[in-house]
Coordinates of C-alpha atoms in Angstrom, one line a residue:
M94 CA 0.0 -0.1 0.2
A95 CA 3.2 2.6 0.8
K96 CA 4.7 1.6 -1.9
N97 CA 1.4 2.6 -4.6
K98 CA 1.2 5.5 -2.8
N99 CA 4.1 6.8 -3.3
I100 CA 3.8 6.0 -6.8
A101 CA 0.6 7.9 -6.9
Q102 CA 2.6 10.9 -5.0
K103 CA 4.7 10.6 -8.3
I104 CA 2.2 11.0 -10.6
K105 CA 0.3 13.9 -9.0
L106 CA 3.9 15.6 -8.7
A107 CA 4.9 14.8 -12.3
E108 CA 1.3 16.1 -13.2
S109 CA 1.1 19.8 -11.0
R110 CA 5.0 20.0 -12.7
Q111 CA 3.8 19.6 -15.9
E112 CA 0.9 21.9 -15.8
A113 CA 3.1 24.9 -14.6
D114 CA 5.2 24.6 -17.3
T115 CA 2.3 24.6 -19.6
F116 CA 0.8 27.3 -17.4
K117 CA 4.5 29.6 -17.6
L118 CA 5.0 28.8 -21.4
W119 CA 1.1 30.2 -21.6
E120 CA 2.7 33.2 -19.6
S121 CA 5.7 33.0 -22.0
Y122 CA 3.1 33.6 -25.2
R123 CA 0.9 36.3 -23.8
E124 CA 4.1 38.5 -23.1
Q125 CA 5.7 37.9 -26.8
A126 CA 2.0 38.6 -28.2
T127 CA 1.1 41.5 -26.0
M128 CA 4.9 43.0 -27.1
W129 CA 4.4 42.2 -30.7
R130 CA 0.2 44.3 -30.7
V131 CA 2.1 46.9 -28.9
I132 CA 5.1 46.9 -31.5
A133 CA 2.0 47.1 -34.0
L134 CA -0.2 49.7 -32.2
V135 CA 2.9 51.9 -32.6
Q136 CA 3.9 51.4 -36.2
M137 CA 0.7 51.5 -36.9
F138 CA 1.0 55.1 -35.4
G139 CA 4.1 56.3 -36.9
S140 CA 2.4 55.2 -40.0
F141 CA -0.1 57.3 -39.8
L142 CA 2.4 60.7 -38.8
L143 CA 4.3 60.2 -41.7
I144 CA 1.4 60.0 -44.3
C145 CA 0.6 63.0 -42.5
F146 CA 3.7 64.9 -42.6
A147 CA 4.0 63.5 -46.7
F148 CA 0.2 65.6 -46.9
Y149 CA 1.8 68.3 -45.1
V150 CA 5.3 68.7 -47.5
Y151 CA 3.0 68.5 -50.5
S152 CA 0.5 71.1 -49.8
T153 CA 2.9 73.6 -48.3
R154 CA 5.8 72.7 -51.4
E155 CA 6.7 75.5 -53.6
I156 CA 8.3 74.9 -56.6
T157 CA 10.6 77.7 -58.5
L158 CA 11.6 77.4 -62.4
H159 CA 14.7 79.3 -63.2
V160 CA 13.6 80.7 -66.8
P161 CA 16.0 83.1 -68.7
R162 CA 14.9 86.6 -70.1
Q163 CA 13.4 86.2 -72.9
P164 CA 14.8 88.4 -75.9
L165 CA 12.3 91.5 -76.2
P166 CA 11.1 92.4 -79.7
G167 CA 12.8 94.4 -82.3
Q168 CA 17.0 94.7 -81.8
Y169 CA 18.6 95.3 -78.7
A170 CA 21.6 97.3 -77.4
V171 CA 25.0 95.8 -76.9
D172 CA 25.2 96.2 -73.5
Q173 CA 21.6 94.5 -72.7
I174 CA 23.4 91.5 -73.9
P175 CA 23.6 88.7 -70.8
E176 CA 27.7 88.1 -70.4
D177 CA 26.8 84.3 -71.4
A178 CA 24.7 84.8 -74.8
L179 CA 28.4 87.1 -75.1
I180 CA 30.3 83.6 -74.4
E181 CA 28.4 81.7 -75.9
A182 CA 28.4 83.7 -79.4
S183 CA 32.2 84.0 -79.0
T184 CA 32.7 80.5 -78.7
E185 CA 30.4 79.1 -81.4
I186 CA 32.8 81.4 -83.7
V187 CA 35.6 81.1 -82.3
N188 CA 35.3 76.4 -82.6
L189 CA 34.6 77.6 -86.0
I190 CA 37.5 79.3 -87.2
A191 CA 39.8 78.0 -84.6
T192 CA 39.5 74.2 -84.4
Y193 CA 39.6 72.5 -88.0
Q194 CA 41.1 70.2 -90.4
P195 CA 41.9 70.4 -94.0
H196 CA 38.7 68.5 -95.1
T197 CA 36.6 70.7 -92.9
A198 CA 38.0 73.9 -93.1
Q199 CA 36.2 75.7 -96.0
K200 CA 32.5 74.4 -94.3
Q201 CA 33.5 75.9 -91.2
F202 CA 34.8 78.9 -92.6
L203 CA 31.6 79.4 -94.7
A204 CA 29.2 78.6 -91.8
A205 CA 31.4 81.4 -90.0
L206 CA 30.2 84.1 -92.3
E207 CA 26.4 83.6 -91.1
L208 CA 27.7 85.3 -87.7
L209 CA 30.0 88.3 -89.7
D210 CA 28.8 91.9 -90.6
E211 CA 30.7 94.2 -91.9
P212 CA 33.8 94.7 -91.6
A213 CA 34.8 91.9 -90.5
L214 CA 32.6 90.0 -93.3
S215 CA 34.7 91.7 -96.3
V216 CA 38.0 90.8 -94.3
F217 CA 37.2 87.4 -93.5
K218 CA 35.8 86.5 -97.4
E219 CA 39.5 87.6 -98.5
K220 CA 41.6 86.2 -95.2
M221 CA 40.2 83.0 -94.7
L222 CA 38.8 81.7 -97.7
G223 CA 41.4 83.2 -99.7
M224 CA 45.2 82.5 -98.1
E225 CA 44.5 80.9 -95.0
L226 CA 42.3 77.8 -96.7
Q227 CA 44.7 77.3 -99.6
A228 CA 47.6 77.7 -96.8
I229 CA 45.6 75.2 -94.8
R230 CA 45.3 72.6 -97.6
G231 CA 49.0 73.2 -99.0
T232 CA 50.0 71.9 -95.1
S233 CA 48.1 69.3 -95.2
R234 CA 47.7 71.8 -91.7
T235 CA 45.7 70.7 -88.6
Q236 CA 44.0 73.3 -86.0
L237 CA 43.2 72.6 -82.2
F238 CA 42.3 75.5 -79.7
F239 CA 41.4 74.7 -76.8
V240 CA 40.1 77.8 -74.2
D241 CA 40.4 78.7 -71.1
P242 CA 37.4 79.9 -69.4
S243 CA 39.5 81.3 -66.0
R244 CA 40.8 83.9 -68.7
N245 CA 37.3 84.9 -70.1
K246 CA 37.0 88.5 -70.6
I247 CA 34.1 90.9 -71.4
E248 CA 34.7 94.5 -72.2
K249 CA 33.1 97.4 -73.5
T250 CA 34.2 99.1 -76.8
R251 CA 33.4 102.0 -78.9
G252 CA 32.1 100.2 -81.2
G253 CA 30.2 97.2 -79.2
I254 CA 31.4 94.8 -76.7
R255 CA 34.8 93.0 -77.2
V256 CA 35.2 89.2 -75.8
S257 CA 38.2 88.0 -75.7
L258 CA 39.1 84.3 -75.1
I259 CA 42.4 83.2 -74.5
G260 CA 43.0 79.6 -74.4
E261 CA 46.5 77.6 -76.3
R262 CA 46.7 76.8 -80.2
T263 CA 48.3 74.4 -81.7
K264 CA 49.1 73.2 -85.0
F265 CA 50.2 69.9 -86.6
L266 CA 52.0 70.2 -90.3
A267 CA 51.4 67.2 -92.7
G268 CA 50.6 65.5 -89.3
K269 CA 53.9 67.3 -86.8
Q270 CA 53.1 69.3 -84.4
I271 CA 54.6 72.4 -83.7
A272 CA 54.9 73.8 -80.1
P273 CA 51.5 75.3 -78.7
V274 CA 51.4 78.8 -78.5
S275 CA 48.7 81.1 -75.8
T276 CA 46.9 82.8 -78.2
A277 CA 43.9 85.2 -78.0
Y278 CA 40.4 85.8 -80.4
R279 CA 39.1 89.3 -79.4
I280 CA 35.4 88.9 -81.4
T281 CA 33.8 92.3 -81.1
F282 CA 29.9 92.0 -80.9
T283 CA 27.1 94.5 -82.2
T284 CA 23.6 94.0 -82.9
K285 CA 21.3 93.8 -86.0
P286 CA 17.5 92.9 -85.0
R287 CA 16.8 89.7 -83.4
N288 CA 15.3 86.8 -85.7
K289 CA 14.5 83.1 -85.1
I290 CA 18.3 81.7 -85.9
N291 CA 20.1 84.7 -83.5
P292 CA 17.8 85.5 -80.7
Y293 CA 19.9 88.8 -79.0
G294 CA 20.9 89.9 -83.1
L295 CA 24.6 89.2 -82.4
V296 CA 27.1 89.9 -85.4
A297 CA 30.6 90.1 -84.9
I298 CA 31.9 93.2 -86.4
N299 CA 35.7 92.4 -85.8
I300 CA 38.1 88.9 -85.0
E301 CA 41.6 89.3 -83.8
V302 CA 44.0 86.3 -82.9
E303 CA 46.8 87.4 -80.8
D304 CA 49.7 85.2 -79.4
V305 CA 49.9 86.2 -75.5
N306 CA 52.3 85.9 -72.7
Y307 CA 50.3 82.7 -70.2

């Protein structure tokens, strides 16, 4: 009888321990469930705040458009031309007349004529499309000109505005490189009635080329 009683007590003890372990496991799951529920609520609240902030930013945003000044009808005075337009026009001319190959020189020089006016127009036709073009073809000359933007200069003159582009000029005669030199292309502009192709009416009336000290 005593032996059976001990066995019964052990069984009851094991059952009570099992119930205690089950209760502890349930308590652990309940704590985890509570924690995840809290995390979910915090996430929902945070998402709500983020959406509200996004709507606030969207409704109070400011859009700034930088639109360049539109040319006025008619003709500009030369001192009304923006500096960036003067640099752009000068660069276009210099690219056409200062960097070339024997087989492209004539085409580029003819294109440059569209950007010139008297007296530069007549001088350019005589020198560049005459003697200079013959020399380029006769010596198979290639020329490269690299502008140094930090040395660009704009100044008023009696006849208009002069833009100086300074850089390094390198010539190749029959494939042989000549020592590069520092060169300045000085272009004097005036204006004529504008059009769609030339919105500022800029034309070059004088072109000077000279070697300078770096």
